[in-house]
PDB file of C-alpha atoms in Angstrom:
ATOM      1  CA  LEU A   1       0.153   0.540  -0.176  1.00 85.00           C
ATOM      2  CA  CYS A   2       2.773   2.423   0.775  1.00 86.00           C
ATOM      3  CA  GLN A   3       4.448   1.310  -2.488  1.00 87.00           C
ATOM      4  CA  ILE A   4       1.262   2.561  -4.536  1.00 91.00           C
ATOM      5  CA  ILE A   5       0.212   5.536  -2.404  1.00 94.00           C
ATOM      6  CA  ALA A   6       4.451   6.725  -3.461  1.00 93.00           C
ATOM      7  CA  THR A   7       4.263   5.557  -6.739  1.00 94.00           C
ATOM      8  CA  LEU A   8       0.755   7.784  -6.479  1.00 94.00           C
ATOM      9  CA  PHE A   9       2.021  10.932  -5.987  1.00 96.00           C
ATOM     10  CA  THR A  10       6.216  10.556  -7.428  1.00 96.00           C
ATOM     11  CA  LEU A  11       5.353  10.198 -11.357  1.00 95.00           C
ATOM     12  CA  PRO A  12       3.065  13.222 -12.114  1.00 95.00           C
ATOM     13  CA  VAL A  13       6.176  15.006 -10.961  1.00 95.00           C
ATOM     14  CA  ILE A  14       8.779  12.674 -12.105  1.00 95.00           C
ATOM     15  CA  TYR A  15       6.165  12.316 -16.146  1.00 93.00           C
ATOM     16  CA  PRO A  16       7.065  16.095 -16.463  1.00 94.00           C
ATOM     17  CA  ILE A  17      10.218  16.240 -16.250  1.00 95.00           C
ATOM     18  CA  TYR A  18      10.074  13.045 -19.098  1.00 94.00           C
ATOM     19  CA  ARG A  19       7.818  14.944 -21.304  1.00 92.00           C
ATOM     20  CA  GLN A  20      10.760  17.752 -21.024  1.00 93.00           C
ATOM     21  CA  ASP A  21      13.381  15.694 -21.616  1.00 93.00           C
ATOM     22  CA  CYS A  22      11.142  14.100 -24.885  1.00 91.00           C
ATOM     23  CA  GLN A  23      10.898  17.214 -26.726  1.00 89.00           C
ATOM     24  CA  LEU A  24      14.239  18.481 -26.213  1.00 90.00           C
ATOM     25  CA  GLN A  25      15.673  15.201 -27.839  1.00 88.00           C
ATOM     26  CA  GLY A  26      13.094  15.304 -31.129  1.00 85.00           C
ATOM     27  CA  ARG A  27      11.747  11.539 -28.968  1.00 82.00           C
ATOM     28  CA  LYS A  28       8.448  10.279 -29.171  1.00 74.00           C
ATOM     29  CA  THR A  29       5.897  10.374 -27.001  1.00 72.00           C
ATOM     30  CA  GLY A  30       1.979   9.966 -26.943  1.00 66.00           C
ATOM     31  CA  LYS A  31       0.065   8.420 -29.965  1.00 61.00           C
ATOM     32  CA  GLU A  32       3.798   7.823 -31.858  1.00 63.00           C
ATOM     33  CA  CYS A  33       4.865   5.096 -29.418  1.00 61.00           C
ATOM     34  CA  PHE A  34       1.354   3.335 -30.704  1.00 59.00           C
ATOM     35  CA  GLN A  35       1.987   2.517 -34.603  1.00 63.00           C
ATOM     36  CA  LYS A  36       2.539  -0.324 -35.767  1.00 64.00           C
ATOM     37  CA  GLU A  37       6.531  -0.364 -36.240  1.00 64.00           C
ATOM     38  CA  SER A  38       6.011   0.124 -32.089  1.00 74.00           C
ATOM     39  CA  VAL A  39       3.855  -2.565 -31.587  1.00 84.00           C
ATOM     40  CA  PHE A  40       6.913  -5.026 -33.074  1.00 86.00           C
ATOM     41  CA  GLY A  41       8.840  -4.017 -30.313  1.00 89.00           C
ATOM     42  CA  VAL A  42       6.704  -3.740 -27.774  1.00 92.00           C
ATOM     43  CA  PHE A  43       5.383  -8.065 -28.611  1.00 93.00           C
ATOM     44  CA  TRP A  44       9.327  -9.029 -28.245  1.00 95.00           C
ATOM     45  CA  ALA A  45      10.009  -6.617 -25.201  1.00 96.00           C
ATOM     46  CA  ILE A  46       7.211  -8.745 -23.321  1.00 96.00           C
ATOM     47  CA  ILE A  47       8.740 -12.341 -25.108  1.00 97.00           C
ATOM     48  CA  THR A  48      12.093 -11.246 -24.529  1.00 97.00           C
ATOM     49  CA  ALA A  49      11.830 -10.359 -20.594  1.00 97.00           C
ATOM     50  CA  ALA A  50       9.479 -12.686 -19.931  1.00 97.00           C
ATOM     51  CA  PHE A  51      12.073 -15.748 -20.192  1.00 97.00           C
ATOM     52  CA  VAL A  52      14.990 -13.426 -19.345  1.00 97.00           C
ATOM     53  CA  GLY A  53      12.987 -12.646 -15.623  1.00 96.00           C
ATOM     54  CA  VAL A  54      12.163 -16.580 -15.843  1.00 96.00           C
ATOM     55  CA  GLY A  55      14.998 -17.867 -16.165  1.00 96.00           C
ATOM     56  CA  LEU A  56      17.758 -14.964 -14.270  1.00 94.00           C
ATOM     57  CA  ASN A  57      14.509 -15.420 -11.264  1.00 91.00           C
ATOM     58  CA  ASN A  58      15.397 -19.538 -11.144  1.00 93.00           C
ATOM     59  CA  ILE A  59      19.073 -19.704 -11.713  1.00 93.00           C
ATOM     60  CA  ILE A  60      19.824 -16.871  -8.501  1.00 89.00           C
ATOM     61  CA  GLY A  61      16.802 -18.868  -7.061  1.00 87.00           C
ATOM     62  CA  MET A  62      19.155 -22.432  -7.004  1.00 91.00           C
ATOM     63  CA  SER A  63      22.031 -20.224  -6.122  1.00 88.00           C
ATOM     64  CA  PRO A  64      23.376 -19.083  -1.701  1.00 85.00           C
ATOM     65  CA  LEU A  65      22.970 -15.630  -3.080  1.00 78.00           C
ATOM     66  CA  MET A  66      19.463 -16.157  -1.897  1.00 75.00           C
ATOM     67  CA  ASN A  67      20.505 -16.369   1.457  1.00 73.00           C
ATOM     68  CA  SER A  68      22.216 -12.901   1.571  1.00 71.00           C
ATOM     69  CA  ILE A  69      20.062 -10.834   4.406  1.00 68.00           C
ATOM     70  CA  GLY A  70      19.296  -7.064   2.498  1.00 70.00           C
ATOM     71  CA  TYR A  71      17.198  -9.850  -0.386  1.00 70.00           C
ATOM     72  CA  LYS A  72      15.235 -10.925   1.662  1.00 70.00           C
ATOM     73  CA  GLU A  73      14.357  -7.955   3.159  1.00 72.00           C
ATOM     74  CA  ALA A  74      14.133  -6.211  -0.119  1.00 70.00           C
ATOM     75  CA  SER A  75      11.621 -10.002  -0.784  1.00 72.00           C
ATOM     76  CA  GLU A  76       9.014  -9.840   2.129  1.00 71.00           C
ATOM     77  CA  ALA A  77       9.232  -6.220   1.316  1.00 70.00           C
ATOM     78  CA  PHE A  78       8.109  -6.897  -2.152  1.00 70.00           C
ATOM     79  CA  TYR A  79       5.614 -10.023  -1.608  1.00 71.00           C
ATOM     80  CA  GLY A  80       4.446  -8.817   1.731  1.00 72.00           C
ATOM     81  CA  GLY A  81       1.373  -7.707   0.841  1.00 75.00           C
ATOM     82  CA  ASN A  82      -2.206  -8.686   0.117  1.00 86.00           C
ATOM     83  CA  PHE A  83      -2.364 -10.695  -3.709  1.00 89.00           C
ATOM     84  CA  TRP A  84      -3.794  -7.806  -5.981  1.00 90.00           C
ATOM     85  CA  LEU A  85      -2.090  -5.062  -4.000  1.00 91.00           C
ATOM     86  CA  GLN A  86       1.478  -6.473  -5.352  1.00 90.00           C
ATOM     87  CA  ILE A  87      -0.825  -6.589  -8.854  1.00 93.00           C
ATOM     88  CA  ILE A  88      -1.374  -3.189  -8.934  1.00 93.00           C
ATOM     89  CA  GLY A  89       1.950  -1.544  -6.699  1.00 92.00           C
ATOM     90  CA  SER A  90       4.849  -3.847  -7.602  1.00 91.00           C
ATOM     91  CA  ALA A  91       3.987  -5.466 -10.919  1.00 94.00           C
ATOM     92  CA  LEU A  92       1.782  -1.819 -12.344  1.00 95.00           C
ATOM     93  CA  LEU A  93       2.553   0.695 -10.750  1.00 95.00           C
ATOM     94  CA  THR A  94       6.338   0.443  -9.716  1.00 94.00           C
ATOM     95  CA  PRO A  95       7.240  -0.359 -13.478  1.00 96.00           C
ATOM     96  CA  LEU A  96       5.689   2.128 -14.698  1.00 96.00           C
ATOM     97  CA  LEU A  97       7.294   4.659 -11.891  1.00 96.00           C
ATOM     98  CA  GLU A  98      10.527   3.004 -12.793  1.00 96.00           C
ATOM     99  CA  GLU A  99      11.022   3.326 -16.424  1.00 96.00           C
ATOM    100  CA  VAL A 100       9.816   6.528 -16.906  1.00 96.00           C
ATOM    101  CA  LEU A 101      12.014   7.552 -13.959  1.00 97.00           C
ATOM    102  CA  TYR A 102      15.488   5.098 -15.207  1.00 97.00           C
ATOM    103  CA  ARG A 103      14.546   4.728 -19.020  1.00 96.00           C
ATOM    104  CA  GLY A 104      13.220   7.860 -19.467  1.00 94.00           C
ATOM    105  CA  ILE A 105      14.539  10.460 -18.405  1.00 96.00           C
ATOM    106  CA  ILE A 106      18.549   8.733 -16.006  1.00 97.00           C
ATOM    107  CA  PHE A 107      19.323   7.156 -19.045  1.00 97.00           C
ATOM    108  CA  GLN A 108      18.093   9.239 -22.013  1.00 95.00           C
ATOM    109  CA  ARG A 109      19.930  12.029 -20.274  1.00 96.00           C
ATOM    110  CA  ILE A 110      23.220   9.864 -20.375  1.00 97.00           C
ATOM    111  CA  ARG A 111      23.503   8.641 -24.334  1.00 95.00           C
ATOM    112  CA  TRP A 112      21.870  12.692 -25.244  1.00 94.00           C
ATOM    113  CA  PHE A 113      25.399  13.841 -23.553  1.00 94.00           C
ATOM    114  CA  PHE A 114      27.420  10.798 -23.617  1.00 95.00           C
ATOM    115  CA  GLY A 115      26.716   8.590 -25.942  1.00 94.00           C
ATOM    116  CA  LYS A 116      24.793   5.113 -26.214  1.00 94.00           C
ATOM    117  CA  VAL A 117      27.461   2.651 -24.362  1.00 95.00           C
ATOM    118  CA  PRO A 118      27.539   5.215 -21.703  1.00 96.00           C
ATOM    119  CA  GLY A 119      24.126   5.359 -21.542  1.00 96.00           C
ATOM    120  CA  LEU A 120      23.092   1.665 -21.425  1.00 96.00           C
ATOM    121  CA  LEU A 121      25.956   0.573 -19.016  1.00 96.00           C
ATOM    122  CA  CYS A 122      25.849   3.517 -16.390  1.00 97.00           C
ATOM    123  CA  GLY A 123      21.841   3.990 -16.568  1.00 96.00           C
ATOM    124  CA  SER A 124      22.045  -0.197 -15.817  1.00 97.00           C
ATOM    125  CA  LEU A 125      24.000  -0.267 -13.269  1.00 97.00           C
ATOM    126  CA  ILE A 126      22.242   3.760 -11.070  1.00 97.00           C
ATOM    127  CA  PHE A 127      19.379   1.580 -11.592  1.00 97.00           C
ATOM    128  CA  ALA A 128      20.620  -2.022 -10.725  1.00 95.00           C
ATOM    129  CA  LEU A 129      22.291  -0.272  -7.843  1.00 94.00           C
ATOM    130  CA  MET A 130      19.326   1.517  -6.300  1.00 93.00           C
ATOM    131  CA  HIS A 131      18.581  -2.247  -5.715  1.00 88.00           C
ATOM    132  CA  PHE A 132      20.772  -1.894  -2.419  1.00 85.00           C
ATOM    133  CA  ASN A 133      21.439  -6.407  -2.382  1.00 85.00           C
ATOM    134  CA  ILE A 134      23.460  -8.313  -4.643  1.00 85.00           C
ATOM    135  CA  VAL A 135      20.872 -10.211  -6.057  1.00 86.00           C
ATOM    136  CA  GLN A 136      18.751  -8.137  -7.095  1.00 89.00           C
ATOM    137  CA  PHE A 137      21.397  -6.244  -8.591  1.00 92.00           C
ATOM    138  CA  ILE A 138      22.799  -8.752 -10.968  1.00 92.00           C
ATOM    139  CA  TYR A 139      19.180  -9.222 -12.190  1.00 93.00           C
ATOM    140  CA  ALA A 140      18.468  -5.220 -12.405  1.00 95.00           C
ATOM    141  CA  PHE A 141      21.414  -4.832 -14.021  1.00 97.00           C
ATOM    142  CA  LEU A 142      20.841  -7.511 -17.008  1.00 96.00           C
ATOM    143  CA  LEU A 143      17.024  -6.652 -17.456  1.00 97.00           C
ATOM    144  CA  GLY A 144      17.889  -3.452 -17.180  1.00 97.00           C
ATOM    145  CA  LEU A 145      20.090  -3.407 -20.129  1.00 97.00           C
ATOM    146  CA  ILE A 146      17.588  -5.472 -22.213  1.00 97.00           C
ATOM    147  CA  PHE A 147      15.318  -2.154 -20.901  1.00 97.00           C
ATOM    148  CA  CYS A 148      17.320   0.117 -22.409  1.00 97.00           C
ATOM    149  CA  ILE A 149      18.333  -1.931 -25.615  1.00 96.00           C
ATOM    150  CA  PHE A 150      14.701  -2.297 -27.023  1.00 96.00           C
ATOM    151  CA  VAL A 151      13.947   2.334 -25.171  1.00 94.00           C
ATOM    152  CA  GLU A 152      17.500   2.934 -27.767  1.00 93.00           C
ATOM    153  CA  LYS A 153      15.597   0.686 -30.745  1.00 93.00           C
ATOM    154  CA  GLU A 154      12.395   1.534 -30.607  1.00 90.00           C
ATOM    155  CA  ASP A 155      12.934   5.465 -29.546  1.00 89.00           C
ATOM    156  CA  SER A 156       9.799   4.950 -27.318  1.00 88.00           C
ATOM    157  CA  VAL A 157      10.011   4.036 -23.274  1.00 91.00           C
ATOM    158  CA  TYR A 158       6.577   1.910 -23.774  1.00 90.00           C
ATOM    159  CA  PRO A 159       7.985  -1.694 -25.079  1.00 93.00           C
ATOM    160  CA  ALA A 160      10.569  -1.258 -21.524  1.00 95.00           C
ATOM    161  CA  ILE A 161       6.908  -0.247 -20.229  1.00 95.00           C
ATOM    162  CA  LEU A 162       5.048  -3.270 -20.975  1.00 95.00           C
ATOM    163  CA  ALA A 163       8.620  -5.883 -20.371  1.00 97.00           C
ATOM    164  CA  HIS A 164       9.021  -4.729 -16.869  1.00 97.00           C
ATOM    165  CA  ILE A 165       5.388  -5.429 -16.469  1.00 97.00           C
ATOM    166  CA  SER A 166       5.443  -8.787 -17.310  1.00 96.00           C
ATOM    167  CA  ALA A 167       8.272  -9.456 -15.915  1.00 96.00           C
ATOM    168  CA  ASN A 168       7.101  -8.289 -12.183  1.00 95.00           C
ATOM    169  CA  LEU A 169       3.868  -9.914 -12.984  1.00 95.00           C
ATOM    170  CA  ILE A 170       5.122 -12.755 -13.596  1.00 95.00           C
ATOM    171  CA  ALA A 171       7.295 -13.067 -10.643  1.00 92.00           C
ATOM    172  CA  VAL A 172       4.394 -11.674  -8.442  1.00 92.00           C
ATOM    173  CA  ILE A 173       1.805 -14.995  -9.573  1.00 93.00           C
ATOM    174  CA  ARG A 174       5.002 -17.438  -9.358  1.00 92.00           C
ATOM    175  CA  THR A 175       5.324 -16.484  -6.534  1.00 88.00           C
ATOM    176  CA  GLU A 176       1.462 -16.556  -4.850  1.00 89.00           C
ATOM    177  CA  THR A 177       1.094 -19.240  -6.593  1.00 90.00           C
ATOM    178  CA  GLY A 178       3.970 -21.583  -7.025  1.00 89.00           C
ATOM    179  CA  PHE A 179       3.214 -22.340 -11.268  1.00 87.00           C
ATOM    180  CA  LEU A 180       6.435 -22.835 -11.671  1.00 89.00           C
ATOM    181  CA  ASP A 181       8.084 -23.740  -8.371  1.00 89.00           C
ATOM    182  CA  PHE A 182       9.445 -27.273 -10.015  1.00 90.00           C
ATOM    183  CA  LEU A 183      11.654 -24.712 -12.138  1.00 90.00           C
ATOM    184  CA  ILE A 184      13.466 -23.608  -8.385  1.00 91.00           C
ATOM    185  CA  ASP A 185      13.673 -27.283  -6.309  1.00 92.00           C
ATOM    186  CA  GLY A 186      17.590 -27.838  -7.215  1.00 91.00           C
ATOM    187  CA  SER A 187      17.005 -30.658  -9.689  1.00 94.00           C
ATOM    188  CA  LEU A 188      18.915 -31.011 -13.040  1.00 94.00           C
ATOM    189  CA  VAL A 189      15.507 -30.374 -14.359  1.00 94.00           C
ATOM    190  CA  ALA A 190      15.086 -26.898 -12.804  1.00 95.00           C
ATOM    191  CA  TRP A 191      18.712 -25.946 -14.257  1.00 95.00           C
ATOM    192  CA  VAL A 192      18.065 -27.419 -17.723  1.00 96.00           C
ATOM    193  CA  GLY A 193      14.883 -25.607 -17.426  1.00 96.00           C
ATOM    194  CA  SER A 194      16.242 -22.390 -16.428  1.00 96.00           C
ATOM    195  CA  CYS A 195      18.559 -21.999 -18.093  1.00 97.00           C
ATOM    196  CA  LEU A 196      17.305 -22.977 -21.259  1.00 97.00           C
ATOM    197  CA  CYS A 197      14.192 -20.047 -20.144  1.00 97.00           C
ATOM    198  CA  LEU A 198      17.367 -18.156 -20.504  1.00 97.00           C
ATOM    199  CA  LEU A 199      18.795 -18.603 -23.563  1.00 97.00           C
ATOM    200  CA  LEU A 200      15.370 -18.144 -25.261  1.00 97.00           C
ATOM    201  CA  GLY A 201      15.184 -14.592 -23.904  1.00 97.00           C
ATOM    202  CA  ILE A 202      18.649 -14.273 -25.657  1.00 97.00           C
ATOM    203  CA  VAL A 203      17.329 -15.729 -28.560  1.00 97.00           C
ATOM    204  CA  SER A 204      14.494 -13.728 -28.633  1.00 97.00           C
ATOM    205  CA  LEU A 205      16.244 -10.698 -27.615  1.00 97.00           C
ATOM    206  CA  VAL A 206      18.857 -11.439 -31.129  1.00 97.00           C
ATOM    207  CA  LEU A 207      16.206 -12.326 -33.153  1.00 96.00           C
ATOM    208  CA  TYR A 208      14.076  -8.663 -32.745  1.00 96.00           C
ATOM    209  CA  LEU A 209      17.433  -6.717 -33.401  1.00 96.00           C
ATOM    210  CA  LYS A 210      18.100  -8.837 -36.596  1.00 95.00           C
ATOM    211  CA  MET A 211      14.471  -8.288 -37.936  1.00 92.00           C
ATOM    212  CA  LYS A 212      14.978  -4.802 -37.022  1.00 90.00           C
ATOM    213  CA  GLU A 213      18.592  -3.747 -38.613  1.00 89.00           C
ATOM    214  CA  LYS A 214      16.287  -5.745 -41.704  1.00 85.00           C
ATOM    215  CA  LYS A 215      13.713  -3.222 -41.500  1.00 74.00           C
TER     216      LYS A 215
END
């Protein structure tokens, strides 16, 4: 509930800054971001984030990193509320706010001043550091890179928003329902399945980049 309230207070402050940056940098906003070409990017962003998110979560979940104190505290906060509050806060509103801030403003400003590669690396690093624990640092840095790539290629923050929502939505649902628990039990099947998910996410990203290059 605190997460939802904080987001609702913060987003109206952040969004005008994002729109101003878009105008100054000549980036797309509004209806321009929902054209036929953008649907292509949104689709691949969701697929990539879903597979990479599941794969990373599983692999990290079966590693010793899960015992870190910082991660346990963050996990209790993230999954500590009512199921529907988690959906609204952790899976919908928080990704919206984070993408507008980290990809829409921070990444784009670093990219604008220092170039694409510093933007990708520094933007993702800042996003990862703000999670304040090693487990989420790894997860957030790698997913942050993917989000930045889609924002860069589509010239819009919307693919990253929907990809982030997808990753968080899957994380909340699987935690509350346990429907993917067989992939985190430490068995050979779990390791192979988790690595396969991660590989599929990487393959989907590569396919997207190749198709985007041809277009």
